[in-house]
Amino acid sequence: VLLAGIFFMDARQQRQMYNENVELLVKSRAAAEAKAQFVSVVNHELRTPLTSISGSLSLLRGGAVGSLEAPARKLVEIAYSNCSRLAALINDLLDLDKIEAGRVTIERRKCDLTALVREAIQANATYAVNEQVSLIETDIAEDVHVNGDPGRLMQVLNNLLSNAAKYSDHGGEVHVSLRRHGDKARIEVRDFGLGIPEEYQTRIFDKFQQVDSSDHRARGGTGLGLCIAKGIVESHGGRLGLQSEVSKGSLFTVELDLEDVNAPEQIRAEDTR
Ligand code: ADP
């Protein structure tokens, strides 16, 4: 009787476990379908009209329909800059989805990292000036090449440089360097601003993580940039590192394998799955 009881109980437990697993599977499949549908809506239903709004605003800004009075011009500028913010958010959400699914496409080619770092500094100079911060090249080695996707690596640099400026004090400096370290190229972005508390130093590389996530925080942002940057660097087989101390500043480092100078040049799209 006892054995039969144990057998009976085991069978019931097994059935219950089986049912729970089926339920979980159905739920996770439903969640995956809902997510895929959400991504597709974001991609088509938000991106397409946004592109059209931003196109129209560009024409207005460029004076294609006559010059605007100053107050109207100001309103168009505000609308255009918010359009750009929305577009950036949509792109981040789509990138995040690709990274999470291991589907980020990296188009590798011989890539001049020296030129790319200089270009990124220039591209972020205006933003830095607006934040009253100076972006300074401290030591940029010449002719550093990696096998990478210039567009994606630019995205990483833009994130690190704009963050460094955003989280610096007015009048502060951001130091950018590129050096060879053995068989690696090492980019350093150092700021002397807020710094990041130790308990956040791993977390901020996760999606939607911000040290200050309150609604009244002074600086905008979504908390997606570093998560995407890490995904991109790791898709290149590289490493994104951080050292930081509160009130002293932060040092973000990107390490990538140096291009093998003897390797034949080739362009290949890589699915990192
Ligand atoms: P966002 O800047 O849009 O919030 P990120 O993913 O780029 O998102 O960064 C996540 C968080 O990490 C930021 O909200 C901020 O709290 C912190 N952070 C990133 N870079 C720095 C930095 N250079 N100095 C201080 N804090 C930083």
Short mmCIF file of C-alpha atoms and ligand atoms in Angstrom, two decimals:
data_model
loop_
_atom_site.label_atom_id
_atom_site.label_comp_id
_atom_site.label_asym_id
_atom_site.label_seq_id
_atom_site.Cartn_x
_atom_site.Cartn_y
_atom_site.Cartn_z
CA VAL A 1 0.00 0.00 0.00
CA LEU A 2 2.83 2.30 0.97
CA LEU A 3 4.70 1.58 -2.25
CA ALA A 4 1.53 2.04 -4.26
CA GLY A 5 0.98 5.37 -2.44
CA ILE A 6 4.49 6.54 -3.29
CA PHE A 7 4.05 5.36 -6.85
CA PHE A 8 0.68 7.13 -7.05
CA MET A 9 2.09 10.32 -5.56
CA ASP A 10 5.08 10.25 -7.87
CA ALA A 11 2.87 9.82 -10.88
CA ARG A 12 0.67 12.70 -9.75
CA GLN A 13 3.68 14.88 -9.08
CA GLN A 14 5.06 13.94 -12.45
CA ARG A 15 1.77 14.83 -14.14
CA GLN A 16 1.64 18.11 -12.25
CA MET A 17 5.21 18.87 -13.25
CA TYR A 18 4.44 17.96 -16.85
CA ASN A 19 1.38 20.24 -16.84
CA GLU A 20 3.38 23.09 -15.30
CA ASN A 21 6.09 22.69 -17.93
CA VAL A 22 3.56 22.67 -20.77
CA GLU A 23 1.96 25.79 -19.29
CA LEU A 24 5.38 27.47 -19.05
CA LEU A 25 6.20 26.54 -22.63
CA VAL A 26 2.89 27.92 -23.88
CA LYS A 27 3.42 31.11 -21.87
CA SER A 28 7.00 31.62 -23.10
CA ARG A 29 5.93 30.92 -26.69
CA ALA A 30 3.11 33.47 -26.32
CA ALA A 31 5.59 35.96 -24.83
CA ALA A 32 8.02 35.37 -27.73
CA GLU A 33 5.21 35.88 -30.24
CA ALA A 34 4.05 39.06 -28.48
CA LYS A 35 7.63 40.35 -28.51
CA ALA A 36 8.08 39.57 -32.22
CA GLN A 37 4.80 41.37 -32.95
CA PHE A 38 5.89 44.37 -30.87
CA VAL A 39 9.22 44.58 -32.69
CA SER A 40 7.47 44.40 -36.05
CA VAL A 41 5.02 47.18 -35.04
CA VAL A 42 7.93 49.32 -33.81
CA ASN A 43 9.77 48.68 -37.04
CA HIS A 44 7.00 49.38 -39.53
CA GLU A 45 4.24 51.33 -37.86
CA LEU A 46 6.45 53.73 -35.92
CA ARG A 47 9.54 54.02 -38.06
CA THR A 48 7.80 54.70 -41.37
CA PRO A 49 5.62 57.64 -40.25
CA LEU A 50 8.52 59.02 -38.20
CA THR A 51 10.74 59.04 -41.29
CA SER A 52 8.05 60.97 -43.14
CA ILE A 53 7.58 63.51 -40.29
CA SER A 54 11.31 64.02 -40.05
CA GLY A 55 11.57 64.44 -43.85
CA SER A 56 8.89 67.15 -43.81
CA LEU A 57 10.54 68.93 -40.90
CA SER A 58 13.89 68.80 -42.72
CA LEU A 59 12.32 70.54 -45.70
CA LEU A 60 10.84 73.21 -43.43
CA ARG A 61 14.19 73.73 -41.66
CA GLY A 62 16.06 73.90 -44.96
CA GLY A 63 13.80 76.70 -46.20
CA ALA A 64 12.41 74.60 -49.09
CA VAL A 65 8.98 76.17 -48.56
CA GLY A 66 10.16 79.71 -47.87
CA SER A 67 11.82 81.20 -44.84
CA LEU A 68 10.07 80.89 -41.50
CA GLU A 69 9.51 83.53 -38.86
CA ALA A 70 11.79 83.07 -35.84
CA PRO A 71 9.09 81.63 -33.50
CA ALA A 72 8.00 79.13 -36.17
CA ARG A 73 11.62 78.18 -36.82
CA LYS A 74 12.11 77.53 -33.12
CA LEU A 75 9.07 75.25 -33.00
CA VAL A 76 10.28 73.33 -36.06
CA GLU A 77 13.70 72.89 -34.44
CA ILE A 78 12.11 71.51 -31.26
CA ALA A 79 9.92 69.12 -33.26
CA TYR A 80 12.92 68.00 -35.35
CA SER A 81 15.14 67.34 -32.36
CA ASN A 82 12.39 65.32 -30.65
CA CYS A 83 11.89 63.40 -33.88
CA SER A 84 15.59 62.53 -33.85
CA ARG A 85 15.34 61.37 -30.22
CA LEU A 86 12.41 59.12 -31.07
CA ALA A 87 14.22 57.72 -34.11
CA ALA A 88 17.28 56.98 -31.95
CA LEU A 89 15.10 55.23 -29.37
CA ILE A 90 13.42 53.10 -32.05
CA ASN A 91 16.79 52.14 -33.52
CA ASP A 92 18.07 51.24 -30.04
CA LEU A 93 15.04 49.04 -29.36
CA LEU A 94 15.50 47.23 -32.66
CA ASP A 95 19.25 46.82 -32.06
CA LEU A 96 18.59 45.52 -28.57
CA ASP A 97 16.18 42.95 -29.95
CA LYS A 98 18.82 41.76 -32.44
CA ILE A 99 21.51 41.60 -29.78
CA GLU A 100 19.29 39.64 -27.40
CA ALA A 101 18.41 37.19 -30.16
CA GLY A 102 22.11 36.90 -31.12
CA ARG A 103 21.20 38.21 -34.57
CA VAL A 104 23.25 41.41 -34.72
CA THR A 105 24.81 41.69 -38.15
CA ILE A 106 28.46 42.65 -38.16
CA GLU A 107 29.90 43.51 -41.58
CA ARG A 108 33.57 43.00 -40.99
CA ARG A 109 36.23 44.56 -43.12
CA LYS A 110 39.67 46.04 -42.62
CA CYS A 111 38.81 49.06 -40.56
CA ASP A 112 41.03 52.06 -39.84
CA LEU A 113 40.44 52.54 -36.12
CA THR A 114 42.69 55.63 -35.98
CA ALA A 115 40.46 57.42 -38.50
CA LEU A 116 37.32 56.14 -36.83
CA VAL A 117 38.29 57.41 -33.37
CA ARG A 118 39.17 60.84 -34.80
CA GLU A 119 35.89 60.93 -36.72
CA ALA A 120 33.95 60.04 -33.55
CA ILE A 121 35.67 62.84 -31.62
CA GLN A 122 34.69 65.30 -34.35
CA ALA A 123 31.15 63.97 -34.56
CA ASN A 124 30.64 64.47 -30.82
CA ALA A 125 32.41 67.83 -30.55
CA THR A 126 29.24 69.92 -30.93
CA TYR A 127 27.38 67.85 -28.35
CA ALA A 128 30.33 68.21 -25.97
CA VAL A 129 30.49 71.99 -26.51
CA ASN A 130 26.78 72.19 -25.66
CA GLU A 131 27.54 70.31 -22.44
CA GLN A 132 30.49 72.71 -21.88
CA VAL A 133 32.96 69.84 -22.00
CA SER A 134 36.17 69.53 -24.09
CA LEU A 135 36.89 66.30 -25.94
CA ILE A 136 40.66 65.90 -26.07
CA GLU A 137 42.78 63.45 -28.08
CA THR A 138 45.51 62.52 -25.61
CA ASP A 139 47.34 59.83 -27.54
CA ILE A 140 46.05 58.47 -30.81
CA ALA A 141 48.34 55.88 -32.41
CA GLU A 142 48.58 56.06 -36.21
CA ASP A 143 47.59 53.24 -38.58
CA VAL A 144 45.75 51.06 -36.10
CA HIS A 145 43.57 48.61 -38.00
CA VAL A 146 41.07 46.03 -36.82
CA ASN A 147 38.82 43.61 -38.60
CA GLY A 148 35.48 45.18 -37.77
CA ASP A 149 32.28 46.90 -38.80
CA PRO A 150 33.01 50.66 -38.94
CA GLY A 151 29.33 51.64 -38.58
CA ARG A 152 28.83 49.46 -35.52
CA LEU A 153 32.14 50.50 -33.92
CA MET A 154 31.18 54.14 -34.52
CA GLN A 155 27.94 53.46 -32.63
CA VAL A 156 30.01 52.23 -29.65
CA LEU A 157 32.32 55.27 -29.73
CA ASN A 158 29.37 57.66 -30.03
CA ASN A 159 27.80 56.11 -26.96
CA LEU A 160 30.99 56.28 -24.87
CA LEU A 161 31.92 59.81 -25.94
CA SER A 162 28.44 61.26 -25.51
CA ASN A 163 28.07 59.58 -22.11
CA ALA A 164 31.47 60.90 -21.02
CA ALA A 165 30.40 64.43 -21.97
CA LYS A 166 26.90 64.00 -20.54
CA TYR A 167 28.13 62.80 -17.13
CA SER A 168 30.96 65.37 -16.80
CA ASP A 169 30.73 68.66 -14.98
CA HIS A 170 30.57 71.86 -16.99
CA GLY A 171 34.11 72.95 -17.86
CA GLY A 172 35.32 69.35 -17.64
CA GLU A 173 37.55 67.38 -20.01
CA VAL A 174 37.19 64.00 -21.66
CA HIS A 175 40.43 62.30 -22.68
CA VAL A 176 40.39 59.88 -25.59
CA SER A 177 43.29 57.63 -26.54
CA LEU A 178 44.00 54.75 -28.91
CA ARG A 179 47.03 52.54 -28.36
CA ARG A 180 48.39 49.14 -29.31
CA HIS A 181 48.64 46.67 -26.43
CA GLY A 182 50.34 43.48 -27.63
CA ASP A 183 47.99 42.03 -30.25
CA LYS A 184 45.11 44.31 -29.16
CA ALA A 185 43.95 47.79 -30.02
CA ARG A 186 42.85 49.62 -26.90
CA ILE A 187 40.60 52.67 -26.89
CA GLU A 188 40.23 54.60 -23.64
CA VAL A 189 37.54 57.18 -22.92
CA ARG A 190 38.23 58.85 -19.59
CA ASP A 191 36.09 61.46 -17.90
CA PHE A 192 36.47 63.25 -14.59
CA GLY A 193 32.79 63.61 -13.86
CA LEU A 194 30.13 61.92 -11.72
CA GLY A 195 31.64 58.42 -11.60
CA ILE A 196 29.60 55.27 -11.12
CA PRO A 197 28.95 53.66 -7.70
CA GLU A 198 30.49 50.19 -7.37
CA GLU A 199 27.15 48.40 -7.06
CA TYR A 200 26.15 49.75 -10.50
CA GLN A 201 29.38 49.02 -12.34
CA THR A 202 28.21 45.67 -13.70
CA ARG A 203 24.51 46.50 -13.86
CA ILE A 204 24.79 49.53 -16.18
CA PHE A 205 25.69 47.17 -19.03
CA ASP A 206 22.24 45.58 -18.70
CA LYS A 207 19.28 47.04 -20.58
CA PHE A 208 17.35 49.98 -19.10
CA GLN A 209 19.81 50.34 -16.19
CA GLN A 210 20.66 53.86 -15.08
CA VAL A 211 22.33 55.05 -11.90
CA ASP A 212 19.69 57.76 -11.67
CA SER A 213 16.44 56.44 -13.10
CA SER A 214 14.16 58.98 -11.40
CA ASP A 215 11.71 60.93 -13.55
CA HIS A 216 13.30 64.22 -12.51
CA ARG A 217 16.88 63.26 -13.41
CA ALA A 218 18.76 66.07 -15.11
CA ARG A 219 20.12 63.99 -17.99
CA GLY A 220 17.99 62.24 -20.59
CA GLY A 221 18.64 58.79 -22.02
CA THR A 222 17.12 55.36 -22.10
CA GLY A 223 19.67 53.09 -20.46
CA LEU A 224 20.09 51.08 -23.65
CA GLY A 225 23.32 52.54 -25.06
CA LEU A 226 25.86 50.63 -22.97
CA CYS A 227 23.98 47.35 -23.32
CA ILE A 228 24.08 47.74 -27.11
CA ALA A 229 27.73 48.89 -27.06
CA LYS A 230 28.72 45.81 -25.04
CA GLY A 231 26.79 43.55 -27.44
CA ILE A 232 28.55 45.11 -30.43
CA VAL A 233 32.05 44.92 -28.91
CA GLU A 234 31.53 41.30 -27.84
CA SER A 235 30.17 40.41 -31.30
CA HIS A 236 33.61 41.54 -32.54
CA GLY A 237 35.25 39.20 -30.03
CA GLY A 238 36.36 42.25 -28.02
CA ARG A 239 35.90 43.50 -24.47
CA LEU A 240 34.25 46.61 -23.07
CA GLY A 241 35.65 47.44 -19.63
CA LEU A 242 34.98 49.99 -16.92
CA GLN A 243 36.82 51.45 -13.94
CA SER A 244 35.10 54.18 -12.03
CA GLU A 245 35.05 56.06 -8.77
CA VAL A 246 32.24 58.28 -7.57
CA SER A 247 33.03 62.00 -7.95
CA LYS A 248 36.38 61.19 -9.61
CA GLY A 249 35.20 59.94 -12.98
CA SER A 250 35.07 56.89 -15.21
CA LEU A 251 37.33 55.08 -17.62
CA PHE A 252 35.68 53.02 -20.34
CA THR A 253 37.98 50.80 -22.41
CA VAL A 254 37.37 48.96 -25.66
CA GLU A 255 39.78 46.20 -26.59
CA LEU A 256 39.73 44.65 -30.04
CA ASP A 257 42.06 42.24 -31.82
CA LEU A 258 44.45 44.06 -34.14
CA GLU A 259 43.98 43.25 -37.80
CA ASP A 260 46.41 40.60 -39.01
CA VAL A 261 48.36 42.62 -41.58
CA ASN A 262 49.04 39.51 -43.64
CA ALA A 263 45.37 38.52 -43.91
CA PRO A 264 43.80 39.14 -47.34
CA GLU A 265 41.21 41.91 -47.27
CA GLN A 266 37.68 40.60 -47.36
CA ILE A 267 34.23 41.89 -46.62
CA ARG A 268 31.85 39.50 -44.99
CA ALA A 269 28.54 39.89 -43.27
CA GLU A 270 28.52 37.90 -40.11
CA ASP A 271 25.56 36.55 -38.29
CA THR A 272 26.82 36.23 -34.75
CA ARG A 273 24.25 33.63 -33.76
P1 ADP B 1 21.80 56.40 -20.94
O1 ADP B 1 23.01 57.26 -20.90
O2 ADP B 1 20.96 56.61 -22.15
O3 ADP B 1 21.00 56.44 -19.67
P2 ADP B 1 23.59 54.12 -21.17
O4 ADP B 1 23.27 52.67 -21.31
O5 ADP B 1 24.49 54.72 -22.16
O6 ADP B 1 22.21 54.87 -21.08
O7 ADP B 1 24.20 54.30 -19.72
C1 ADP B 1 23.55 53.68 -18.61
C2 ADP B 1 23.82 54.45 -17.34
O8 ADP B 1 25.19 54.33 -16.98
C3 ADP B 1 23.57 55.95 -17.42
O9 ADP B 1 22.20 56.27 -17.21
C4 ADP B 1 24.45 56.47 -16.29
O10 ADP B 1 23.81 56.32 -15.04
C5 ADP B 1 25.64 55.51 -16.33
N1 ADP B 1 26.78 56.04 -17.10
C6 ADP B 1 27.15 55.72 -18.36
N2 ADP B 1 28.28 56.36 -18.72
C7 ADP B 1 28.65 57.09 -17.66
C8 ADP B 1 29.75 57.98 -17.38
N3 ADP B 1 30.70 58.23 -18.28
N4 ADP B 1 29.79 58.55 -16.16
C9 ADP B 1 28.85 58.31 -15.21
N5 ADP B 1 27.79 57.50 -15.41
C10 ADP B 1 27.69 56.88 -16.62
#
